[in-house]
Amino acid sequence: MKPRFYLDHNATTPLRPAARAAMVAALEPFGNPSSVHAEGRAARALVEQARGPVAALVGGGARNVVFTSGATEALALALRPSWRRERQAWGGLLLSATEHLAALQGHDFADARILPVDGDGRLDLAALESALEEAGRPVMLALQAANNETGVVQPVAEAAALVHAHGGLLVCDAVQAAGRIACGFATTGADMMILSAHKIGGPKGAGALVLGDGALHCDRPPLRGGGQEGGFRAGTENVPAIAGFGAAAAEALQSGPAEAARAAGLRDAFQSEIMALAPDMAIFGAQAPRLPNTLCFAAPHAAAETLLMALDIEGVAFSSGSACSSGKVRRSHVLEAMGVAPGLAAGALRASFGWNSVPGDVEAAVAALRAALGRIKRRA
Ligand code: PLP
């Protein structure tokens, strides 16, 4: 079989061996974690063990972790007007234009307003300040720590200071940032954090909402009835997935900085190689701080779908647009918000490296891209 080279870690990461081992081990204790007998307590122990490392990814407290079926569900839980801190309620919702569609489409506010970003995809803080003043009441802001398509890092701490000065609350989607850059409560000032297991080497179908403090309460969470997860998320816990999430988080905490440094080296080498291939290559978000592992780029006149298929045949896995909904060819709302011309955005590709990436991935990707671009040029 032809070797494969996986450069799509922002879509999902391969399962870490430690996470796989934890999941396999967690299949045996079959009890319901809510049961008081020994079988139930054994399953409960696995869930409780996972809380510490997951919380530590964002410098939070283990007690403030609410396990969910993924980040999409965690965002749907967080972005609701029924959250309260003491008696304070939140009015409207503000979202940056480059948030994940799970935030843009999955919130439960009747009055949501989209805030612009600059040409590099960073939130316009002046627009945020005006929106906070115009709102005239405390609002919630949804702001990613880093974008999944471009890797652009948002000014979360600055935004949190503005939001808090107006009595509001910041929900930070740290799905792509966790384990890759510092994105804890202390550095960002966020009030709630969103995590997903499958972006850090854990399984798909597990995520978390981490609350910044115990004073936050939700009057009407979307899933009610069973009282699990402190009443924030009813439903019997997915014990093996949560155990895998905990193991992946523990490894990401320990190896994350070294993995991120290695990914940055690979990403930078890849960027230099493709600029040498085609000097007119556009790099999106180039002037902004970016995740160390992500590169979003486009060669003018080369359609992303054509390139993706050519690269896949050569064994190289890339992504175009938003990988969370790949399979559907649609315009990237992220590049659109950054003011990228539709023709250029149609050629956007994303390379993202991760915990098991190696220099051979860069070599294979550059060779495949060189061949594909050469063919496109000869046909033109
Ligand atoms: N937020 C961001 C930034 C993402 O990249 C993704 C998935 O790609 C999600 C949220 C949704 O995560 P999940 O697949 O766990 O629902």
mmCIF file of C-alpha atoms and ligand atoms in Angstrom:
data_model
loop_
_atom_site.group_PDB
_atom_site.id
_atom_site.type_symbol
_atom_site.label_atom_id
_atom_site.label_comp_id
_atom_site.label_asym_id
_atom_site.label_seq_id
_atom_site.Cartn_x
_atom_site.Cartn_y
_atom_site.Cartn_z
ATOM 1 C CA MET A 1 0.000 0.000 0.000
ATOM 2 C CA LYS A 2 1.151 3.505 -0.827
ATOM 3 C CA PRO A 3 2.306 5.438 2.264
ATOM 4 C CA ARG A 4 -0.008 8.154 3.561
ATOM 5 C CA PHE A 5 1.040 11.595 4.825
ATOM 6 C CA TYR A 6 -1.484 13.257 7.112
ATOM 7 C CA LEU A 7 -1.420 17.077 7.237
ATOM 8 C CA ASP A 8 -4.940 17.650 8.551
ATOM 9 C CA HIS A 9 -4.578 17.681 12.336
ATOM 10 C CA ASN A 10 -6.965 20.640 12.719
ATOM 11 C CA ALA A 11 -9.759 18.475 11.278
ATOM 12 C CA THR A 12 -8.947 15.655 13.633
ATOM 13 C CA THR A 13 -5.858 14.057 15.135
ATOM 14 C CA PRO A 14 -4.814 10.412 15.120
ATOM 15 C CA LEU A 15 -5.607 8.745 18.447
ATOM 16 C CA ARG A 16 -2.653 8.821 20.855
ATOM 17 C CA PRO A 17 -1.650 5.300 21.971
ATOM 18 C CA ALA A 18 -2.182 6.358 25.615
ATOM 19 C CA ALA A 19 -5.746 7.449 24.796
ATOM 20 C CA ARG A 20 -6.455 4.202 22.968
ATOM 21 C CA ALA A 21 -5.133 2.169 25.926
ATOM 22 C CA ALA A 22 -7.269 4.162 28.382
ATOM 23 C CA MET A 23 -10.365 3.636 26.218
ATOM 24 C CA VAL A 24 -9.822 -0.088 25.865
ATOM 25 C CA ALA A 25 -9.322 -0.389 29.628
ATOM 26 C CA ALA A 26 -12.494 1.637 30.218
ATOM 27 C CA LEU A 27 -14.649 -0.762 28.167
ATOM 28 C CA GLU A 28 -14.435 -3.361 30.930
ATOM 29 C CA PRO A 29 -15.958 -1.485 33.916
ATOM 30 C CA PHE A 30 -19.465 -1.471 32.469
ATOM 31 C CA GLY A 31 -21.319 0.107 35.397
ATOM 32 C CA ASN A 32 -23.418 3.236 35.154
ATOM 33 C CA PRO A 33 -21.364 6.048 36.729
ATOM 34 C CA SER A 34 -24.508 7.252 38.535
ATOM 35 C CA SER A 35 -25.035 3.899 40.293
ATOM 36 C CA VAL A 36 -23.945 3.642 43.902
ATOM 37 C CA HIS A 37 -22.823 -0.007 43.765
ATOM 38 C CA ALA A 38 -19.237 -1.117 43.141
ATOM 39 C CA GLU A 39 -19.721 -1.459 39.354
ATOM 40 C CA GLY A 40 -21.068 2.075 39.171
ATOM 41 C CA ARG A 41 -18.319 3.430 41.399
ATOM 42 C CA ALA A 42 -15.640 1.867 39.171
ATOM 43 C CA ALA A 43 -17.067 3.682 36.131
ATOM 44 C CA ARG A 44 -17.471 6.904 38.134
ATOM 45 C CA ALA A 45 -13.796 6.753 39.132
ATOM 46 C CA LEU A 46 -12.757 6.758 35.451
ATOM 47 C CA VAL A 47 -14.877 9.831 34.736
ATOM 48 C CA GLU A 48 -13.542 11.653 37.793
ATOM 49 C CA GLN A 49 -9.920 10.781 36.938
ATOM 50 C CA ALA A 50 -10.290 12.466 33.550
ATOM 51 C CA ARG A 51 -11.453 15.802 34.972
ATOM 52 C CA GLY A 52 -8.079 16.915 36.356
ATOM 53 C CA PRO A 53 -6.004 16.723 33.153
ATOM 54 C CA VAL A 54 -8.850 18.118 31.012
ATOM 55 C CA ALA A 55 -9.258 21.095 33.378
ATOM 56 C CA ALA A 56 -5.477 21.573 33.516
ATOM 57 C CA LEU A 57 -5.367 22.080 29.729
ATOM 58 C CA VAL A 58 -6.927 25.495 30.391
ATOM 59 C CA GLY A 59 -5.734 26.013 33.961
ATOM 60 C CA GLY A 60 -9.195 25.323 35.352
ATOM 61 C CA GLY A 61 -10.537 23.436 38.328
ATOM 62 C CA ALA A 62 -11.466 19.742 37.962
ATOM 63 C CA ARG A 63 -14.843 20.411 39.616
ATOM 64 C CA ASN A 64 -15.723 22.933 36.925
ATOM 65 C CA VAL A 65 -15.487 20.515 33.977
ATOM 66 C CA VAL A 66 -18.755 19.594 32.248
ATOM 67 C CA PHE A 67 -18.224 16.668 29.879
ATOM 68 C CA THR A 68 -20.195 16.782 26.633
ATOM 69 C CA SER A 69 -20.335 14.849 23.363
ATOM 70 C CA GLY A 70 -17.903 17.301 21.764
ATOM 71 C CA ALA A 71 -17.176 20.988 21.311
ATOM 72 C CA THR A 72 -20.298 21.546 19.211
ATOM 73 C CA GLU A 73 -22.455 20.481 22.152
ATOM 74 C CA ALA A 74 -20.298 22.414 24.623
ATOM 75 C CA LEU A 75 -20.798 25.576 22.543
ATOM 76 C CA ALA A 76 -24.562 24.962 22.412
ATOM 77 C CA LEU A 77 -24.534 24.659 26.209
ATOM 78 C CA ALA A 78 -22.378 27.746 26.790
ATOM 79 C CA LEU A 79 -23.971 30.148 24.311
ATOM 80 C CA ARG A 80 -27.346 30.510 26.033
ATOM 81 C CA PRO A 81 -28.945 33.524 27.673
ATOM 82 C CA SER A 82 -29.891 31.482 30.735
ATOM 83 C CA TRP A 83 -26.385 31.536 32.271
ATOM 84 C CA ARG A 84 -26.161 33.511 35.498
ATOM 85 C CA ARG A 85 -23.388 34.595 37.815
ATOM 86 C CA GLU A 86 -25.070 35.201 41.132
ATOM 87 C CA ARG A 87 -28.105 37.139 39.930
ATOM 88 C CA GLN A 88 -26.517 38.677 36.883
ATOM 89 C CA ALA A 89 -28.117 37.559 33.600
ATOM 90 C CA TRP A 90 -26.764 38.031 30.109
ATOM 91 C CA GLY A 91 -28.591 39.952 27.442
ATOM 92 C CA GLY A 92 -27.387 39.645 23.868
ATOM 93 C CA LEU A 93 -24.587 37.687 22.257
ATOM 94 C CA LEU A 94 -21.646 39.049 20.295
ATOM 95 C CA LEU A 95 -19.575 36.729 18.106
ATOM 96 C CA SER A 96 -16.508 37.346 16.008
ATOM 97 C CA ALA A 97 -17.190 36.757 12.324
ATOM 98 C CA THR A 98 -14.620 33.950 12.176
ATOM 99 C CA GLU A 99 -16.073 31.773 14.945
ATOM 100 C CA HIS A 100 -16.739 28.133 14.144
ATOM 101 C CA LEU A 101 -20.180 27.491 12.634
ATOM 102 C CA ALA A 102 -21.026 25.530 15.790
ATOM 103 C CA ALA A 103 -20.986 28.907 17.592
ATOM 104 C CA LEU A 104 -22.385 31.064 14.784
ATOM 105 C CA GLN A 105 -25.309 28.697 14.143
ATOM 106 C CA GLY A 106 -25.544 26.751 17.394
ATOM 107 C CA HIS A 107 -26.215 29.496 19.958
ATOM 108 C CA ASP A 108 -29.582 30.078 21.580
ATOM 109 C CA PHE A 109 -29.797 33.873 21.628
ATOM 110 C CA ALA A 110 -32.563 35.762 19.853
ATOM 111 C CA ASP A 111 -30.314 38.814 19.590
ATOM 112 C CA ALA A 112 -26.863 37.972 18.282
ATOM 113 C CA ARG A 113 -24.529 40.374 16.541
ATOM 114 C CA ILE A 114 -21.502 39.504 14.412
ATOM 115 C CA LEU A 115 -18.358 41.581 14.928
ATOM 116 C CA PRO A 116 -15.887 42.271 12.116
ATOM 117 C CA VAL A 117 -12.291 41.061 11.928
ATOM 118 C CA ASP A 118 -9.342 42.724 10.204
ATOM 119 C CA GLY A 119 -7.581 41.482 7.067
ATOM 120 C CA ASP A 120 -5.572 39.015 9.144
ATOM 121 C CA GLY A 121 -8.675 37.641 10.845
ATOM 122 C CA ARG A 122 -8.219 39.301 14.261
ATOM 123 C CA LEU A 123 -11.240 40.699 16.057
ATOM 124 C CA ASP A 124 -11.731 44.444 15.607
ATOM 125 C CA LEU A 125 -11.484 45.598 19.230
ATOM 126 C CA ALA A 126 -12.829 49.079 18.440
ATOM 127 C CA ALA A 127 -15.950 47.461 16.951
ATOM 128 C CA LEU A 128 -16.250 45.318 20.084
ATOM 129 C CA GLU A 129 -16.041 48.390 22.306
ATOM 130 C CA SER A 130 -18.735 50.221 20.301
ATOM 131 C CA ALA A 131 -20.993 47.144 20.368
ATOM 132 C CA LEU A 132 -20.586 46.849 24.152
ATOM 133 C CA GLU A 133 -21.492 50.509 24.600
ATOM 134 C CA GLU A 134 -24.457 50.259 22.247
ATOM 135 C CA ALA A 135 -25.757 47.127 23.994
ATOM 136 C CA GLY A 136 -26.187 49.123 27.223
ATOM 137 C CA ARG A 137 -26.398 45.886 29.235
ATOM 138 C CA PRO A 138 -23.990 43.036 29.989
ATOM 139 C CA VAL A 139 -23.539 40.711 27.030
ATOM 140 C CA MET A 140 -21.783 37.468 26.244
ATOM 141 C CA LEU A 141 -18.919 37.416 23.738
ATOM 142 C CA ALA A 142 -17.942 34.245 21.859
ATOM 143 C CA LEU A 143 -14.319 34.450 20.774
ATOM 144 C CA GLN A 144 -12.009 31.642 19.666
ATOM 145 C CA ALA A 145 -8.532 31.378 21.098
ATOM 146 C CA ALA A 146 -7.361 30.408 17.602
ATOM 147 C CA ASN A 147 -9.056 29.806 14.283
ATOM 148 C CA ASN A 148 -9.349 26.322 12.840
ATOM 149 C CA GLU A 149 -8.869 27.388 9.215
ATOM 150 C CA THR A 150 -6.064 29.954 9.458
ATOM 151 C CA GLY A 151 -4.598 29.310 12.911
ATOM 152 C CA VAL A 152 -4.901 33.045 13.649
ATOM 153 C CA VAL A 153 -4.750 33.725 17.393
ATOM 154 C CA GLN A 154 -7.335 36.145 18.745
ATOM 155 C CA PRO A 155 -6.679 38.974 21.242
ATOM 156 C CA VAL A 156 -8.728 37.172 23.893
ATOM 157 C CA ALA A 157 -7.212 38.903 26.942
ATOM 158 C CA GLU A 158 -7.825 42.371 25.473
ATOM 159 C CA ALA A 159 -11.392 41.417 24.502
ATOM 160 C CA ALA A 160 -12.037 39.937 27.962
ATOM 161 C CA ALA A 161 -10.906 43.164 29.638
ATOM 162 C CA LEU A 162 -13.375 45.171 27.523
ATOM 163 C CA VAL A 163 -16.218 42.695 28.052
ATOM 164 C CA HIS A 164 -15.647 42.600 31.809
ATOM 165 C CA ALA A 165 -15.484 46.404 32.027
ATOM 166 C CA HIS A 166 -19.069 46.315 30.698
ATOM 167 C CA GLY A 167 -20.138 43.589 33.131
ATOM 168 C CA GLY A 168 -20.200 40.830 30.492
ATOM 169 C CA LEU A 169 -18.923 37.301 30.046
ATOM 170 C CA LEU A 170 -16.465 35.788 27.551
ATOM 171 C CA VAL A 171 -16.841 32.249 26.169
ATOM 172 C CA CYS A 172 -13.602 31.101 24.581
ATOM 173 C CA ASP A 173 -13.501 28.263 22.043
ATOM 174 C CA ALA A 174 -10.062 26.844 22.835
ATOM 175 C CA VAL A 175 -10.541 23.731 20.677
ATOM 176 C CA GLN A 176 -7.596 24.409 18.368
ATOM 177 C CA ALA A 177 -5.408 26.264 20.845
ATOM 178 C CA ALA A 178 -5.435 23.795 23.734
ATOM 179 C CA GLY A 179 -2.188 21.881 24.041
ATOM 180 C CA ARG A 180 -0.621 24.022 21.303
ATOM 181 C CA ILE A 181 -0.336 27.502 22.841
ATOM 182 C CA ALA A 182 -0.947 29.015 26.287
ATOM 183 C CA CYS A 183 -4.693 29.573 26.508
ATOM 184 C CA GLY A 184 -5.612 29.197 30.151
ATOM 185 C CA PHE A 185 -8.152 31.158 32.163
ATOM 186 C CA ALA A 186 -5.342 33.180 33.749
ATOM 187 C CA THR A 187 -3.806 34.370 30.468
ATOM 188 C CA THR A 188 -7.041 34.853 28.510
ATOM 189 C CA GLY A 189 -9.383 36.152 31.215
ATOM 190 C CA ALA A 190 -12.139 33.961 29.709
ATOM 191 C CA ASP A 191 -15.122 32.948 31.843
ATOM 192 C CA MET A 192 -15.839 29.653 30.070
ATOM 193 C CA MET A 193 -13.659 27.483 27.831
ATOM 194 C CA ILE A 194 -14.615 24.962 25.165
ATOM 195 C CA LEU A 195 -12.504 21.852 24.454
ATOM 196 C CA SER A 196 -12.691 18.871 22.095
ATOM 197 C CA ALA A 197 -10.923 15.548 22.663
ATOM 198 C CA HIS A 198 -10.306 14.663 19.018
ATOM 199 C CA LYS A 199 -8.164 17.741 18.379
ATOM 200 C CA ILE A 200 -5.605 16.733 21.017
ATOM 201 C CA GLY A 201 -5.158 13.044 20.209
ATOM 202 C CA GLY A 202 -8.290 11.848 21.979
ATOM 203 C CA PRO A 203 -11.416 10.210 20.575
ATOM 204 C CA LYS A 204 -14.185 11.841 18.579
ATOM 205 C CA GLY A 205 -17.440 12.427 20.444
ATOM 206 C CA ALA A 206 -16.004 13.822 23.683
ATOM 207 C CA GLY A 207 -15.618 17.461 24.660
ATOM 208 C CA ALA A 208 -15.982 19.759 27.593
ATOM 209 C CA LEU A 209 -17.251 23.072 28.788
ATOM 210 C CA VAL A 210 -14.916 24.263 31.535
ATOM 211 C CA LEU A 211 -16.343 26.954 33.800
ATOM 212 C CA GLY A 212 -13.973 29.573 35.140
ATOM 213 C CA ASP A 213 -15.566 29.489 38.553
ATOM 214 C CA GLY A 214 -18.255 27.745 40.515
ATOM 215 C CA ALA A 215 -20.509 30.809 40.624
ATOM 216 C CA LEU A 216 -21.751 30.268 37.077
ATOM 217 C CA HIS A 217 -25.127 28.591 36.734
ATOM 218 C CA CYS A 218 -27.374 27.775 33.829
ATOM 219 C CA ASP A 219 -31.127 27.850 34.481
ATOM 220 C CA ARG A 220 -32.063 25.943 31.336
ATOM 221 C CA PRO A 221 -29.286 23.735 29.937
ATOM 222 C CA PRO A 222 -30.267 22.055 26.665
ATOM 223 C CA LEU A 223 -30.079 18.494 28.065
ATOM 224 C CA ARG A 224 -32.076 18.192 31.280
ATOM 225 C CA GLY A 225 -33.405 15.326 33.308
ATOM 226 C CA GLY A 226 -30.718 13.032 34.700
ATOM 227 C CA GLY A 227 -28.800 15.525 36.793
ATOM 228 C CA GLN A 228 -25.386 14.325 35.562
ATOM 229 C CA GLU A 229 -22.415 16.674 35.246
ATOM 230 C CA GLY A 230 -23.589 18.905 38.066
ATOM 231 C CA GLY A 231 -26.992 19.289 36.408
ATOM 232 C CA PHE A 232 -25.451 21.018 33.399
ATOM 233 C CA ARG A 233 -25.614 18.024 31.058
ATOM 234 C CA ALA A 234 -28.046 15.196 31.573
ATOM 235 C CA GLY A 235 -27.326 11.772 30.084
ATOM 236 C CA THR A 236 -25.222 8.778 31.074
ATOM 237 C CA GLU A 237 -21.574 9.659 30.520
ATOM 238 C CA ASN A 238 -19.616 8.104 27.624
ATOM 239 C CA VAL A 239 -17.075 6.563 29.996
ATOM 240 C CA PRO A 240 -14.549 5.136 27.475
ATOM 241 C CA ALA A 241 -14.501 8.377 25.456
ATOM 242 C CA ILE A 242 -14.077 10.478 28.604
ATOM 243 C CA ALA A 243 -11.253 8.188 29.783
ATOM 244 C CA GLY A 244 -9.566 8.593 26.382
ATOM 245 C CA PHE A 245 -10.046 12.370 26.582
ATOM 246 C CA GLY A 246 -8.385 12.424 30.019
ATOM 247 C CA ALA A 247 -5.414 10.358 28.834
ATOM 248 C CA ALA A 248 -4.971 12.517 25.720
ATOM 249 C CA ALA A 249 -5.142 15.672 27.843
ATOM 250 C CA ALA A 250 -2.531 14.318 30.258
ATOM 251 C CA GLU A 251 -0.171 13.558 27.385
ATOM 252 C CA ALA A 252 -0.858 16.889 25.657
ATOM 253 C CA LEU A 253 -0.054 18.683 28.913
ATOM 254 C CA GLN A 254 3.266 16.901 29.181
ATOM 255 C CA SER A 255 4.357 16.794 25.532
ATOM 256 C CA GLY A 256 2.371 19.746 24.109
ATOM 257 C CA PRO A 257 5.173 22.341 24.225
ATOM 258 C CA ALA A 258 7.711 20.008 22.542
ATOM 259 C CA GLU A 259 5.116 18.844 19.981
ATOM 260 C CA ALA A 260 4.168 22.462 19.221
ATOM 261 C CA ALA A 261 7.824 23.429 18.725
ATOM 262 C CA ARG A 262 8.301 20.482 16.350
ATOM 263 C CA ALA A 263 5.107 21.336 14.468
ATOM 264 C CA ALA A 264 6.252 24.960 14.132
ATOM 265 C CA GLY A 265 9.513 23.788 12.554
ATOM 266 C CA LEU A 266 7.621 21.614 10.061
ATOM 267 C CA ARG A 267 5.067 24.325 9.289
ATOM 268 C CA ASP A 268 7.777 26.954 8.725
ATOM 269 C CA ALA A 269 9.791 24.599 6.521
ATOM 270 C CA PHE A 270 6.648 23.822 4.520
ATOM 271 C CA GLN A 271 5.838 27.536 4.172
ATOM 272 C CA SER A 272 9.354 28.320 2.827
ATOM 273 C CA GLU A 273 9.188 25.403 0.376
ATOM 274 C CA ILE A 274 5.824 26.380 -1.079
ATOM 275 C CA MET A 275 6.853 30.035 -1.379
ATOM 276 C CA ALA A 276 9.837 28.809 -3.386
ATOM 277 C CA LEU A 277 7.493 26.719 -5.560
ATOM 278 C CA ALA A 278 5.150 29.618 -6.298
ATOM 279 C CA PRO A 279 6.252 33.059 -5.089
ATOM 280 C CA ASP A 280 2.725 34.420 -5.700
ATOM 281 C CA MET A 281 1.306 31.975 -3.139
ATOM 282 C CA ALA A 282 -1.000 33.813 -0.671
ATOM 283 C CA ILE A 283 -0.537 33.047 3.018
ATOM 284 C CA PHE A 284 -3.660 33.918 5.026
ATOM 285 C CA GLY A 285 -3.240 35.586 8.406
ATOM 286 C CA ALA A 286 0.492 35.987 7.724
ATOM 287 C CA GLN A 287 0.823 39.212 9.715
ATOM 288 C CA ALA A 288 -1.020 37.915 12.782
ATOM 289 C CA PRO A 289 0.162 35.589 15.524
ATOM 290 C CA ARG A 290 -0.786 32.078 14.411
ATOM 291 C CA LEU A 291 -0.891 28.604 15.866
ATOM 292 C CA PRO A 292 2.497 26.929 15.430
ATOM 293 C CA ASN A 293 1.023 24.012 13.449
ATOM 294 C CA THR A 294 -1.284 25.685 10.910
ATOM 295 C CA LEU A 295 -0.806 27.140 7.443
ATOM 296 C CA CYS A 296 -3.650 28.363 5.235
ATOM 297 C CA PHE A 297 -2.533 29.264 1.722
ATOM 298 C CA ALA A 298 -3.673 29.543 -1.879
ATOM 299 C CA ALA A 299 -1.966 29.450 -5.240
ATOM 300 C CA PRO A 300 -3.788 31.866 -7.531
ATOM 301 C CA HIS A 301 -5.663 30.105 -10.365
ATOM 302 C CA ALA A 302 -5.543 26.660 -8.718
ATOM 303 C CA ALA A 303 -8.890 25.376 -7.432
ATOM 304 C CA ALA A 304 -8.631 23.814 -3.992
ATOM 305 C CA GLU A 305 -10.787 20.819 -4.876
ATOM 306 C CA THR A 306 -8.583 19.924 -7.862
ATOM 307 C CA LEU A 307 -5.449 20.191 -5.750
ATOM 308 C CA LEU A 308 -6.955 18.237 -2.859
ATOM 309 C CA MET A 309 -7.842 15.333 -5.130
ATOM 310 C CA ALA A 310 -4.422 15.358 -6.810
ATOM 311 C CA LEU A 311 -2.679 15.425 -3.424
ATOM 312 C CA ASP A 312 -4.862 12.664 -2.053
ATOM 313 C CA ILE A 313 -3.945 10.403 -4.981
ATOM 314 C CA GLU A 314 -0.292 11.029 -4.057
ATOM 315 C CA GLY A 315 -1.057 9.964 -0.477
ATOM 316 C CA VAL A 316 -1.124 13.454 1.045
ATOM 317 C CA ALA A 317 -4.116 14.544 3.160
ATOM 318 C CA PHE A 318 -4.808 18.287 3.259
ATOM 319 C CA SER A 319 -7.955 20.241 3.818
ATOM 320 C CA SER A 320 -9.758 23.045 2.055
ATOM 321 C CA GLY A 321 -12.037 25.558 3.753
ATOM 322 C CA SER A 322 -13.545 24.340 7.008
ATOM 323 C CA ALA A 323 -12.655 20.700 7.526
ATOM 324 C CA CYS A 324 -15.389 20.187 10.092
ATOM 325 C CA SER A 325 -17.861 20.033 7.241
ATOM 326 C CA SER A 326 -15.619 18.689 4.531
ATOM 327 C CA GLY A 327 -17.364 16.803 1.818
ATOM 328 C CA LYS A 328 -19.408 19.928 1.201
ATOM 329 C CA VAL A 329 -17.842 22.443 -1.152
ATOM 330 C CA ARG A 330 -18.710 25.837 0.210
ATOM 331 C CA ARG A 331 -17.102 29.221 0.632
ATOM 332 C CA SER A 332 -15.090 29.805 3.761
ATOM 333 C CA HIS A 333 -16.897 32.349 5.952
ATOM 334 C CA VAL A 334 -13.547 32.922 7.670
ATOM 335 C CA LEU A 335 -11.711 34.031 4.524
ATOM 336 C CA GLU A 336 -14.781 36.000 3.429
ATOM 337 C CA ALA A 337 -14.777 37.903 6.755
ATOM 338 C CA MET A 338 -11.075 38.643 6.210
ATOM 339 C CA GLY A 339 -11.938 40.244 2.870
ATOM 340 C CA VAL A 340 -10.185 37.598 0.730
ATOM 341 C CA ALA A 341 -11.378 37.776 -2.884
ATOM 342 C CA PRO A 342 -13.742 34.844 -3.684
ATOM 343 C CA GLY A 343 -11.516 33.637 -6.552
ATOM 344 C CA LEU A 344 -8.484 33.363 -4.273
ATOM 345 C CA ALA A 345 -10.497 31.892 -1.373
ATOM 346 C CA ALA A 346 -11.689 29.132 -3.727
ATOM 347 C CA GLY A 347 -8.082 27.961 -3.890
ATOM 348 C CA ALA A 348 -7.449 27.974 -0.136
ATOM 349 C CA LEU A 349 -5.778 24.910 1.315
ATOM 350 C CA ARG A 350 -4.871 24.184 4.921
ATOM 351 C CA ALA A 351 -1.917 22.194 6.136
ATOM 352 C CA SER A 352 -1.951 21.389 9.851
ATOM 353 C CA PHE A 353 0.681 19.375 11.693
ATOM 354 C CA GLY A 354 0.343 17.490 14.960
ATOM 355 C CA TRP A 355 1.712 15.200 17.606
ATOM 356 C CA ASN A 356 2.982 12.518 15.196
ATOM 357 C CA SER A 357 4.007 14.684 12.216
ATOM 358 C CA VAL A 358 7.487 14.107 10.801
ATOM 359 C CA PRO A 359 9.750 15.852 8.237
ATOM 360 C CA GLY A 360 8.739 13.210 5.673
ATOM 361 C CA ASP A 361 5.225 14.714 5.707
ATOM 362 C CA VAL A 362 6.628 18.048 4.524
ATOM 363 C CA GLU A 363 8.761 16.395 1.831
ATOM 364 C CA ALA A 364 5.837 14.343 0.484
ATOM 365 C CA ALA A 365 3.452 17.325 0.555
ATOM 366 C CA VAL A 366 5.881 19.626 -1.253
ATOM 367 C CA ALA A 367 6.632 17.005 -3.919
ATOM 368 C CA ALA A 368 2.913 16.321 -4.489
ATOM 369 C CA LEU A 369 2.106 20.034 -4.612
ATOM 370 C CA ARG A 370 4.962 20.687 -7.052
ATOM 371 C CA ALA A 371 3.660 17.971 -9.374
ATOM 372 C CA ALA A 372 0.026 19.125 -9.125
ATOM 373 C CA LEU A 373 0.844 22.801 -9.696
ATOM 374 C CA GLY A 374 3.089 21.832 -12.618
ATOM 375 C CA ARG A 375 0.222 19.935 -14.251
ATOM 376 C CA ILE A 376 -2.173 22.882 -13.743
ATOM 377 C CA LYS A 377 0.392 25.279 -15.290
ATOM 378 C CA ARG A 378 0.956 23.032 -18.321
ATOM 379 C CA ARG A 379 -2.812 22.831 -18.923
ATOM 380 C CA ALA A 380 -3.290 26.631 -18.663
HETATM 381 N N1 PLP B 1 -14.595 24.741 17.425
HETATM 382 C C1 PLP B 1 -13.526 24.664 16.621
HETATM 383 C C2 PLP B 1 -12.562 25.790 16.574
HETATM 384 C C3 PLP B 1 -13.322 23.530 15.831
HETATM 385 O O1 PLP B 1 -12.252 23.469 15.024
HETATM 386 C C4 PLP B 1 -14.258 22.478 15.882
HETATM 387 C C5 PLP B 1 -14.106 21.291 15.001
HETATM 388 O O2 PLP B 1 -13.394 21.348 14.026
HETATM 389 C C6 PLP B 1 -15.354 22.590 16.758
HETATM 390 C C7 PLP B 1 -15.501 23.739 17.505
HETATM 391 C C8 PLP B 1 -16.359 21.462 16.895
HETATM 392 O O3 PLP B 1 -15.766 20.398 17.588
HETATM 393 P P1 PLP B 1 -16.435 18.943 17.703
HETATM 394 O O4 PLP B 1 -16.011 18.195 16.482
HETATM 395 O O5 PLP B 1 -15.837 18.354 18.949
HETATM 396 O O6 PLP B 1 -17.901 19.112 17.825
#
